[in-house]
């Protein structure tokens, strides 16, 4: 929820400890960590700290990580508005913003993307919810690596829920795939600010979708 051009805290701190860390969410943690590490950053900013699992893990690998959130109760390194980040230009090699953009009205997204790009030297890792109907399987069998060059086969089929409006007032203002927000619209907006380097669909968590973005 937004009031007087400032954020109201949308969820209590206990939201990140009570039934929050499901198998699907841990799959997303893996992708956040893996994708961030492969970008080989020395210094990372995580916007939206959640339960700090990702930032703590990255710190243990030797990466310098700072966190930013508007909720002081989550004890971020910096308390700030993602539309006006309290950091200097090009302060971080990589900026991570997972489950952040959808918590702001679509009309604010240009401001947010501009700020994420301003404080990043090179990469921005964004993760968005993708509202859709999915059919997915993970299949393993002997000699599978010789066929698919990985340890499993993951057939997948998706139909965006383009007919469904978002029904999480005060939390999600929009989601990719929902009515009025097709994937092409979201990608067009991202391309106005960055180059899309990679798109990633997490295995067994198709509700989440990652974009690796690069400054021009």
Coordinates of N, CA and C in Angstrom, one line a residue:
X1 N 0.9 -1.2 0.0 CA 0.0 0.0 0.0 C 0.9 1.2 0.0
X2 N 0.5 2.3 -0.7 CA 1.2 3.5 -0.8 C 0.5 4.7 -0.1
X3 N 1.1 5.5 0.7 CA 0.5 6.6 1.3 C 1.5 7.8 1.3
X4 N 0.9 9.0 0.8 CA 1.7 10.2 0.8 C 3.1 10.0 0.2
X5 N 3.1 9.3 -0.9 CA 4.4 9.1 -1.6 C 5.4 8.3 -0.8
X6 N 5.0 7.6 0.2 CA 5.8 6.7 1.0 C 5.2 5.4 1.1
X7 N 6.1 4.4 1.5 CA 5.6 3.0 1.6 C 5.0 2.8 3.0
X8 N 3.9 2.0 3.0 CA 3.5 1.4 4.3 C 4.0 0.0 4.2
X9 N 4.4 -0.6 5.4 CA 4.9 -1.9 5.4 C 3.7 -2.8 5.1
X10 N 3.9 -3.7 4.1 CA 2.8 -4.5 3.6 C 2.6 -5.8 4.4
X11 N 3.7 -6.3 4.9 CA 3.6 -7.6 5.7 C 4.4 -7.4 7.0
X12 N 4.0 -8.1 8.0 CA 4.7 -8.1 9.3 C 6.0 -8.9 9.2
X13 N 7.0 -8.7 10.0 CA 8.3 -9.4 10.0 C 8.1 -10.9 10.1
X14 N 7.0 -11.4 10.9 CA 6.8 -12.8 11.0 C 6.4 -13.5 9.7
X15 N 6.0 -12.7 8.7 CA 5.7 -13.2 7.4 C 6.8 -14.0 6.8
X16 N 8.1 -13.6 7.1 CA 9.2 -14.3 6.6 C 9.7 -15.5 7.4
X17 N 9.0 -15.9 8.4 CA 9.4 -17.0 9.3 C 8.2 -18.0 9.4
X18 N 7.0 -17.6 9.3 CA 5.9 -18.5 9.5 C 5.4 -19.1 8.1
X19 N 5.7 -20.3 7.9 CA 5.3 -21.0 6.6 C 5.7 -20.3 5.4
X20 N 6.8 -19.5 5.4 CA 7.3 -18.8 4.3 C 8.2 -19.6 3.4
X21 N 9.1 -20.4 4.1 CA 10.1 -21.1 3.3 C 9.7 -22.5 2.9
X22 N 9.0 -22.5 1.8 CA 8.5 -23.8 1.2 C 9.6 -24.3 0.3
X23 N 9.3 -25.6 -0.2 CA 10.3 -26.2 -1.1 C 10.4 -25.3 -2.3
X24 N 9.3 -24.7 -2.8 CA 9.4 -23.9 -4.0 C 10.2 -22.6 -3.8
X25 N 10.1 -22.1 -2.6 CA 10.9 -20.9 -2.3 C 12.4 -21.2 -2.2
X26 N 12.7 -22.3 -1.6 CA 14.1 -22.7 -1.5 C 14.7 -23.0 -2.9
X27 N 13.8 -23.4 -3.9 CA 14.3 -23.6 -5.2 C 14.6 -22.2 -5.8
X28 N 13.8 -21.2 -5.5 CA 14.1 -19.8 -5.9 C 15.3 -19.3 -5.3
X29 N 15.6 -19.6 -4.0 CA 16.8 -19.2 -3.4 C 18.0 -19.7 -4.1
X30 N 17.9 -21.0 -4.5 CA 19.0 -21.6 -5.2 C 19.3 -20.8 -6.5
X31 N 18.3 -20.5 -7.3 CA 18.5 -19.8 -8.5 C 19.0 -18.3 -8.3
X32 N 18.5 -17.7 -7.3 CA 19.0 -16.3 -7.0 C 20.5 -16.4 -6.7
X33 N 20.9 -17.3 -5.8 CA 22.3 -17.5 -5.4 C 23.2 -17.9 -6.6
X34 N 22.7 -18.9 -7.4 CA 23.5 -19.4 -8.5 C 23.7 -18.4 -9.6
X35 N 22.6 -17.7 -9.9 CA 22.7 -16.7 -11.0 C 23.6 -15.5 -10.6
X36 N 23.4 -15.1 -9.3 CA 24.3 -14.0 -8.8 C 25.7 -14.4 -8.8
X37 N 26.1 -15.6 -8.4 CA 27.5 -16.0 -8.3 C 28.1 -16.1 -9.7
X38 N 27.3 -16.6 -10.7 CA 27.8 -16.7 -12.0 C 28.1 -15.4 -12.7
X39 N 27.6 -14.3 -12.2 CA 27.9 -13.0 -12.7 C 29.3 -12.5 -12.1
X40 N 29.8 -13.2 -11.2 CA 31.1 -12.9 -10.6 C 31.3 -11.5 -10.0
X41 N 30.3 -11.1 -9.2 CA 30.5 -9.7 -8.7 C 31.4 -9.7 -7.4
X42 N 32.0 -8.5 -7.2 CA 32.7 -8.3 -6.0 C 31.8 -7.7 -4.9
X43 N 30.9 -6.9 -5.4 CA 30.0 -6.2 -4.5 C 28.5 -6.2 -5.0
X44 N 27.6 -6.6 -4.1 CA 26.2 -6.8 -4.5 C 25.3 -6.0 -3.6
X45 N 24.2 -5.5 -4.2 CA 23.2 -4.9 -3.4 C 21.9 -5.7 -3.5
X46 N 21.3 -6.1 -2.4 CA 20.1 -6.9 -2.4 C 19.0 -5.9 -2.0
X47 N 18.0 -5.6 -2.8 CA 16.9 -4.7 -2.5 C 15.7 -5.6 -2.2
X48 N 15.2 -5.4 -1.0 CA 14.1 -6.3 -0.5 C 14.8 -7.5 0.2
X49 N 15.0 -7.4 1.5 CA 15.9 -8.4 2.2 C 15.2 -9.7 2.5
X50 N 13.8 -9.7 2.7 CA 13.2 -10.9 3.1 C 13.7 -11.5 4.4
X51 N 14.1 -12.8 4.3 CA 14.7 -13.4 5.6 C 16.2 -13.4 5.5
X52 N 16.8 -12.7 4.6 CA 18.3 -12.6 4.5 C 19.0 -13.9 4.1
X53 N 18.4 -14.9 3.7 CA 19.0 -16.1 3.4 C 20.0 -16.0 2.2
X54 N 19.5 -15.3 1.2 CA 20.4 -15.1 0.0 C 21.6 -14.2 0.3
X55 N 21.4 -13.1 1.0 CA 22.5 -12.2 1.3 C 23.5 -12.9 2.2
X56 N 23.1 -13.7 3.2 CA 24.0 -14.4 4.1 C 24.8 -15.4 3.3
X57 N 24.1 -16.2 2.4 CA 24.9 -17.2 1.7 C 25.9 -16.6 0.8
X58 N 25.6 -15.5 0.1 CA 26.5 -14.8 -0.8 C 27.7 -14.3 0.0
X59 N 27.5 -13.8 1.2 CA 28.5 -13.3 2.0 C 29.5 -14.4 2.4
X60 N 29.0 -15.6 2.6 CA 29.8 -16.7 3.0 C 30.7 -17.2 1.8
X61 N 30.4 -16.8 0.6 CA 31.2 -17.2 -0.6 C 32.3 -16.1 -0.8
X62 N 32.3 -15.1 0.0 CA 33.3 -14.0 -0.1 C 32.9 -12.8 -0.9
X63 N 31.6 -12.7 -1.3 CA 31.1 -11.6 -1.9 C 30.7 -10.5 -0.9
X64 N 31.0 -9.3 -1.1 CA 30.6 -8.2 -0.2 C 29.1 -7.9 -0.6
X65 N 28.2 -8.0 0.4 CA 26.8 -7.8 0.1 C 26.2 -6.7 1.1
X66 N 25.5 -5.8 0.5 CA 24.7 -4.8 1.3 C 23.3 -5.0 1.0
X67 N 22.4 -4.7 2.0 CA 21.0 -4.9 1.8 C 20.2 -3.5 2.0
X68 N 19.1 -3.4 1.3 CA 18.3 -2.2 1.4 C 16.8 -2.6 1.5
X69 N 16.1 -2.0 2.4 CA 14.6 -2.3 2.5 C 14.0 -1.1 3.2
X70 N 12.7 -0.8 2.9 CA 12.1 0.3 3.5 C 11.6 -0.1 4.9
X71 N 11.6 -1.4 5.3 CA 11.1 -1.8 6.6 C 12.3 -2.0 7.5
X72 N 12.4 -1.0 8.5 CA 13.5 -1.0 9.4 C 13.5 -2.3 10.3
X73 N 12.3 -2.9 10.5 CA 12.2 -4.1 11.4 C 13.0 -5.2 10.8
X74 N 13.3 -5.2 9.5 CA 14.0 -6.3 8.9 C 15.5 -6.1 9.0
X75 N 15.9 -5.0 9.6 CA 17.3 -4.7 9.9 C 18.2 -4.7 8.6
X76 N 17.8 -4.0 7.6 CA 18.7 -3.9 6.4 C 19.9 -3.0 6.7
X77 N 20.9 -3.1 5.8 CA 22.1 -2.2 6.0 C 21.7 -0.7 5.6
X78 N 20.7 -0.6 4.7 CA 20.3 0.7 4.3 C 18.7 0.7 4.4
X79 N 18.1 1.7 5.0 CA 16.7 1.9 5.0 C 16.4 2.9 3.9
X80 N 15.6 2.5 2.9 CA 15.3 3.4 1.8 C 14.2 2.9 0.9
X81 N 13.8 3.9 0.1 CA 12.7 3.7 -0.9 C 13.4 3.3 -2.2
X82 N 12.9 2.2 -2.8 CA 13.5 1.6 -4.0 C 13.4 2.6 -5.2
X83 N 12.5 3.6 -5.1 CA 12.4 4.6 -6.1 C 13.4 5.7 -6.0
X84 N 14.0 5.8 -4.8 CA 15.0 6.8 -4.5 C 16.1 6.2 -3.6
X85 N 16.9 5.3 -4.2 CA 17.8 4.5 -3.4 C 18.9 5.4 -2.8
X86 N 19.3 5.2 -1.5 CA 20.2 6.1 -0.9 C 21.7 5.7 -1.1
X87 N 22.0 5.4 -2.4 CA 23.4 5.0 -2.7 C 23.9 5.9 -3.9
X88 N 25.2 6.0 -4.0 CA 25.8 6.7 -5.1 C 25.7 5.9 -6.4
X89 N 25.8 6.6 -7.5 CA 25.8 5.9 -8.8 C 26.9 4.8 -8.9
X90 N 26.5 3.7 -9.6 CA 27.5 2.7 -9.9 C 28.2 2.2 -8.7
X91 N 27.5 1.9 -7.6 CA 28.1 1.5 -6.4 C 28.3 0.0 -6.3
X92 N 27.6 -0.8 -7.1 CA 27.6 -2.2 -7.0 C 27.7 -2.9 -8.4
X93 N 28.4 -4.0 -8.4 CA 28.6 -4.8 -9.6 C 27.3 -5.4 -10.1
X94 N 26.5 -5.9 -9.1 CA 25.2 -6.5 -9.4 C 24.2 -6.0 -8.4
X95 N 23.0 -5.7 -8.8 CA 21.9 -5.4 -7.9 C 20.8 -6.5 -8.1
X96 N 20.4 -7.0 -7.0 CA 19.4 -8.0 -7.0 C 18.1 -7.5 -6.4
X97 N 17.0 -7.6 -7.2 CA 15.7 -7.2 -6.7 C 14.7 -8.3 -7.0
X98 N 14.5 -9.2 -6.0 CA 13.6 -10.3 -6.2 C 12.3 -10.1 -5.4
X99 N 11.2 -10.3 -6.0 CA 9.9 -10.0 -5.4 C 9.8 -8.6 -4.9
X100 N 10.1 -7.7 -5.8 CA 10.1 -6.3 -5.4 C 9.2 -5.5 -6.3
X101 N 9.4 -5.6 -7.6 CA 8.6 -4.7 -8.6 C 7.1 -4.8 -8.5
X102 N 6.6 -6.0 -8.3 CA 5.2 -6.2 -8.3 C 4.5 -5.6 -7.1
X103 N 5.3 -5.2 -6.1 CA 4.7 -4.5 -4.9 C 4.5 -3.0 -5.1
X104 N 4.8 -2.6 -6.3 CA 4.6 -1.2 -6.6 C 3.6 -1.1 -7.8
X105 N 2.8 0.0 -7.9 CA 2.0 0.2 -9.0 C 2.8 0.2 -10.3
X106 N 2.2 -0.3 -11.4 CA 2.9 -0.3 -12.7 C 3.4 1.1 -13.1
X107 N 2.7 2.1 -12.7 CA 3.1 3.5 -13.1 C 4.4 3.9 -12.4
X108 N 4.8 3.2 -11.4 CA 6.1 3.5 -10.7 C 7.3 2.7 -11.2
X109 N 7.1 1.8 -12.1 CA 8.1 0.9 -12.5 C 9.3 1.6 -13.2
X110 N 9.0 2.6 -14.0 CA 10.1 3.3 -14.7 C 11.1 3.9 -13.7
X111 N 10.5 4.5 -12.6 CA 11.3 5.0 -11.5 C 12.2 4.0 -10.9
X112 N 11.6 2.8 -10.6 CA 12.3 1.7 -10.0 C 13.5 1.2 -10.9
X113 N 13.1 0.9 -12.1 CA 14.2 0.4 -13.0 C 15.3 1.4 -13.2
X114 N 15.0 2.7 -13.3 CA 16.0 3.7 -13.4 C 16.9 3.7 -12.2
X115 N 16.4 3.6 -11.0 CA 17.2 3.6 -9.8 C 18.0 2.3 -9.7
X116 N 17.5 1.2 -10.0 CA 18.3 0.0 -10.0 C 19.4 0.1 -11.0
X117 N 19.2 0.6 -12.1 CA 20.3 0.8 -13.1 C 21.3 1.9 -12.7
X118 N 20.8 2.9 -12.0 CA 21.7 4.0 -11.6 C 22.8 3.5 -10.6
X119 N 22.4 2.6 -9.6 CA 23.3 2.2 -8.6 C 24.1 1.0 -9.0
X120 N 23.8 0.3 -10.1 CA 24.5 -0.8 -10.6 C 25.6 -0.4 -11.6
X121 N 26.7 -1.1 -11.5 CA 27.8 -0.9 -12.5 C 27.5 -1.6 -13.8
X122 N 26.9 -2.8 -13.7 CA 26.8 -3.7 -14.8 C 25.5 -4.5 -14.9
X123 N 25.2 -5.3 -13.9 CA 24.1 -6.2 -13.9 C 23.0 -5.9 -12.9
X124 N 21.8 -6.3 -13.3 CA 20.6 -6.3 -12.4 C 19.9 -7.6 -12.6
X125 N 19.7 -8.3 -11.4 CA 19.0 -9.6 -11.4 C 17.6 -9.3 -10.8
X126 N 16.5 -9.5 -11.7 CA 15.2 -9.3 -11.3 C 14.4 -10.6 -11.3
X127 N 13.5 -10.8 -10.3 CA 12.7 -12.0 -10.2 C 11.3 -11.5 -10.0
X128 N 10.4 -12.0 -10.9 CA 9.0 -11.6 -10.9 C 8.1 -12.8 -10.8
X129 N 6.9 -12.6 -10.3 CA 5.8 -13.7 -10.3 C 5.3 -13.8 -11.7
X130 N 5.0 -15.0 -12.2 CA 4.5 -15.3 -13.5 C 3.2 -16.1 -13.3
X131 N 2.1 -15.4 -13.4 CA 0.8 -16.0 -13.2 C 0.4 -16.8 -14.4
X132 N 0.3 -18.2 -14.2 CA 0.0 -19.0 -15.4 C -0.5 -20.4 -14.9
X133 N -1.1 -21.1 -15.8 CA -1.4 -22.5 -15.6 C -0.3 -23.4 -16.2
X134 N 0.3 -24.3 -15.5 CA 1.5 -25.0 -15.9 C 1.3 -26.5 -15.8
X135 N 2.0 -27.2 -16.7 CA 2.1 -28.6 -16.7 C 3.6 -28.9 -16.7
X136 N 4.1 -29.6 -15.7 CA 5.6 -29.8 -15.6 C 5.9 -31.1 -15.0
X137 N 7.0 -31.7 -15.4 CA 7.5 -33.0 -14.9 C 9.0 -32.9 -14.8
X138 N 9.6 -33.6 -13.9 CA 11.0 -33.8 -13.8 C 11.3 -35.3 -13.9
X139 N 12.0 -35.7 -15.0 CA 12.2 -37.2 -15.2 C 13.7 -37.5 -15.2
X140 N 14.0 -38.5 -14.5 CA 15.4 -39.0 -14.4 C 15.5 -40.5 -14.8
X141 N 16.5 -40.8 -15.5 CA 16.7 -42.3 -15.8 C 18.2 -42.5 -16.2
X142 N 18.6 -43.7 -16.2 CA 20.1 -44.0 -16.5 C 20.5 -43.4 -17.8
X143 N 21.7 -42.9 -17.9 CA 22.3 -42.4 -19.1 C 21.6 -41.1 -19.6
X144 N 20.9 -40.5 -18.7 CA 20.2 -39.2 -19.2 C 21.1 -38.1 -19.5
X145 N 22.3 -38.1 -18.9 CA 23.2 -37.0 -19.2 C 23.8 -37.1 -20.6
X146 N 23.9 -38.3 -21.1 CA 24.4 -38.5 -22.5 C 23.4 -38.0 -23.5
X147 N 22.1 -37.9 -23.1 CA 21.1 -37.5 -24.0 C 20.8 -36.0 -23.9
X148 N 20.6 -35.5 -22.7 CA 20.2 -34.1 -22.4 C 21.3 -33.2 -21.9
X149 N 22.4 -33.8 -21.6 CA 23.6 -33.1 -21.0 C 23.3 -32.5 -19.7
X150 N 22.3 -33.0 -19.0 CA 22.0 -32.7 -17.6 C 21.4 -33.8 -16.9
X151 N 21.2 -33.8 -15.6 CA 20.8 -34.9 -14.8 C 19.3 -35.2 -14.9
X152 N 18.5 -34.4 -15.6 CA 17.1 -34.6 -15.6 C 16.5 -34.1 -16.9
X153 N 15.3 -34.5 -17.2 CA 14.5 -34.0 -18.4 C 13.3 -33.3 -17.8
X154 N 13.1 -32.1 -18.2 CA 12.1 -31.2 -17.6 C 11.0 -30.7 -18.6
X155 N 10.1 -31.6 -19.1 CA 9.1 -31.1 -20.0 C 8.2 -30.1 -19.3
X156 N 7.8 -29.1 -20.1 CA 7.0 -28.0 -19.4 C 6.1 -27.3 -20.4
X157 N 4.9 -27.0 -20.0 CA 3.9 -26.3 -20.8 C 3.3 -25.2 -20.0
X158 N 3.1 -24.0 -20.5 CA 2.6 -22.9 -19.8 C 1.5 -22.2 -20.6
X159 N 0.4 -21.8 -19.9 CA -0.6 -20.9 -20.4 C -0.8 -19.8 -19.5
X160 N -0.4 -18.6 -19.9 CA -0.6 -17.4 -19.0 C -2.1 -17.2 -18.6
X161 N -2.3 -16.8 -17.4 CA -3.7 -16.5 -16.9 C -4.1 -15.1 -17.3
X162 N -4.1 -14.8 -18.6 CA -4.4 -13.5 -19.1 C -5.8 -12.9 -18.8
X163 N -6.6 -13.8 -18.3 CA -8.0 -13.5 -18.0 C -8.2 -13.1 -16.6
X164 N -7.2 -13.3 -15.7 CA -7.3 -13.1 -14.3 C -6.7 -11.8 -13.8
X165 N -7.5 -11.1 -13.0 CA -7.0 -9.9 -12.4 C -6.3 -10.3 -11.1
X166 N -5.4 -9.4 -10.7 CA -4.7 -9.6 -9.4 C -5.6 -9.3 -8.3
X167 N -5.6 -10.3 -7.3 CA -6.5 -10.1 -6.2 C -5.7 -10.1 -4.8
X168 N -4.7 -9.4 -4.8 CA -3.9 -9.2 -3.6 C -3.7 -7.7 -3.2
X169 N -4.8 -7.1 -3.0 CA -4.8 -5.6 -2.7 C -3.8 -5.3 -1.5
X170 N -3.0 -4.3 -1.7 CA -2.1 -3.9 -0.7 C -0.8 -4.7 -0.7
X171 N -0.7 -5.7 -1.6 CA 0.6 -6.5 -1.7 C 1.0 -6.4 -3.2
X172 N 0.5 -7.3 -4.0 CA 0.9 -7.3 -5.4 C -0.1 -6.4 -6.2
X173 N 0.5 -5.5 -6.9 CA -0.3 -4.6 -7.8 C -0.5 -5.2 -9.2
X174 N 0.4 -6.0 -9.6 CA 0.4 -6.6 -10.9 C 1.3 -7.9 -10.9
X175 N 1.1 -8.7 -11.8 CA 2.0 -9.9 -12.0 C 2.1 -10.2 -13.5
X176 N 3.2 -10.6 -13.9 CA 3.4 -11.0 -15.3 C 2.5 -12.2 -15.6
X177 N 1.8 -12.1 -16.8 CA 0.9 -13.1 -17.2 C -0.5 -12.9 -16.8
X178 N -0.8 -12.0 -15.9 CA -2.1 -11.6 -15.5 C -2.8 -10.7 -16.5
X179 N -4.1 -10.5 -16.3 CA -4.8 -9.6 -17.2 C -4.2 -8.2 -17.3
X180 N -3.9 -7.8 -18.5 CA -3.3 -6.5 -18.7 C -1.8 -6.4 -18.6
X181 N -1.1 -7.6 -18.2 CA 0.3 -7.6 -18.1 C 0.9 -8.8 -18.7
X182 N 0.8 -9.0 -20.0 CA 1.4 -10.1 -20.7 C 2.9 -10.0 -20.6
X183 N 3.6 -11.1 -20.8 CA 5.1 -11.2 -20.7 C 5.7 -10.2 -21.7
X184 N 5.2 -10.0 -22.9 CA 5.8 -9.1 -23.9 C 5.7 -7.7 -23.4
X185 N 4.7 -7.3 -22.6 CA 4.6 -6.0 -22.1 C 5.7 -5.7 -21.0
X186 N 5.9 -6.7 -20.2 CA 6.9 -6.6 -19.1 C 8.3 -6.5 -19.8
X187 N 8.5 -7.4 -20.7 CA 9.8 -7.4 -21.4 C 10.1 -6.1 -22.1
X188 N 9.1 -5.6 -22.8 CA 9.2 -4.3 -23.5 C 9.7 -3.2 -22.5
X189 N 9.0 -3.2 -21.3 CA 9.4 -2.2 -20.3 C 10.9 -2.4 -19.8
X190 N 11.3 -3.6 -19.6 CA 12.6 -3.9 -19.2 C 13.6 -3.5 -20.3
X191 N 13.3 -3.7 -21.5 CA 14.2 -3.4 -22.6 C 14.3 -1.9 -22.8
X192 N 13.4 -1.1 -22.3 CA 13.5 0.4 -22.4 C 14.6 0.9 -21.5
X193 N 15.1 0.0 -20.6 CA 16.1 0.4 -19.6 C 17.4 -0.4 -19.8
X194 N 17.3 -1.7 -20.1 CA 18.4 -2.6 -20.1 C 18.4 -3.5 -21.3
X195 N 19.5 -4.2 -21.5 CA 19.5 -5.4 -22.4 C 19.2 -6.6 -21.5
X196 N 18.3 -7.5 -22.1 CA 18.0 -8.7 -21.4 C 19.0 -9.8 -21.8
X197 N 19.9 -10.2 -20.9 CA 20.9 -11.1 -21.1 C 20.4 -12.6 -21.1
X198 N 19.5 -12.8 -20.1 CA 19.1 -14.2 -19.9 C 17.7 -14.2 -19.3
X199 N 16.9 -15.2 -19.6 CA 15.6 -15.4 -19.0 C 15.7 -16.8 -18.4
X200 N 15.2 -17.0 -17.1 CA 15.3 -18.3 -16.4 C 14.0 -18.6 -15.8
X201 N 13.5 -19.8 -16.1 CA 12.4 -20.4 -15.4 C 12.9 -21.5 -14.4
X202 N 12.7 -21.2 -13.1 CA 13.1 -22.3 -12.2 C 12.4 -23.6 -12.4
X203 N 13.1 -24.7 -12.3 CA 12.5 -26.0 -12.3 C 11.6 -26.2 -11.1
X204 N 10.4 -26.7 -11.2 CA 9.5 -26.9 -10.1 C 9.0 -25.7 -9.4
X205 N 9.2 -24.5 -9.9 CA 8.7 -23.3 -9.4 C 8.4 -22.3 -10.5
X206 N 7.4 -22.7 -11.3 CA 7.1 -21.9 -12.5 C 6.4 -20.6 -12.2
X207 N 6.0 -20.4 -10.9 CA 5.4 -19.1 -10.6 C 6.4 -18.0 -10.5
X208 N 7.7 -18.4 -10.4 CA 8.8 -17.4 -10.3 C 9.5 -17.4 -11.7
X209 N 10.0 -16.2 -12.1 CA 10.7 -16.0 -13.3 C 11.8 -15.0 -13.2
X210 N 13.0 -15.3 -13.7 CA 14.1 -14.5 -13.5 C 14.5 -13.8 -14.8
X211 N 15.0 -12.6 -14.7 CA 15.6 -11.8 -15.8 C 17.0 -11.4 -15.3
X212 N 18.0 -11.7 -16.1 CA 19.3 -11.1 -15.9 C 19.4 -9.9 -16.9
X213 N 19.6 -8.7 -16.4 CA 19.6 -7.5 -17.2 C 21.0 -6.9 -17.1
X214 N 21.4 -6.2 -18.2 CA 22.7 -5.6 -18.3 C 22.5 -4.1 -18.7
X215 N 23.3 -3.2 -18.1 CA 23.2 -1.8 -18.4 C 23.9 -1.6 -19.8
X216 N 23.3 -0.7 -20.6 CA 23.8 -0.4 -21.9 C 25.1 0.5 -21.8

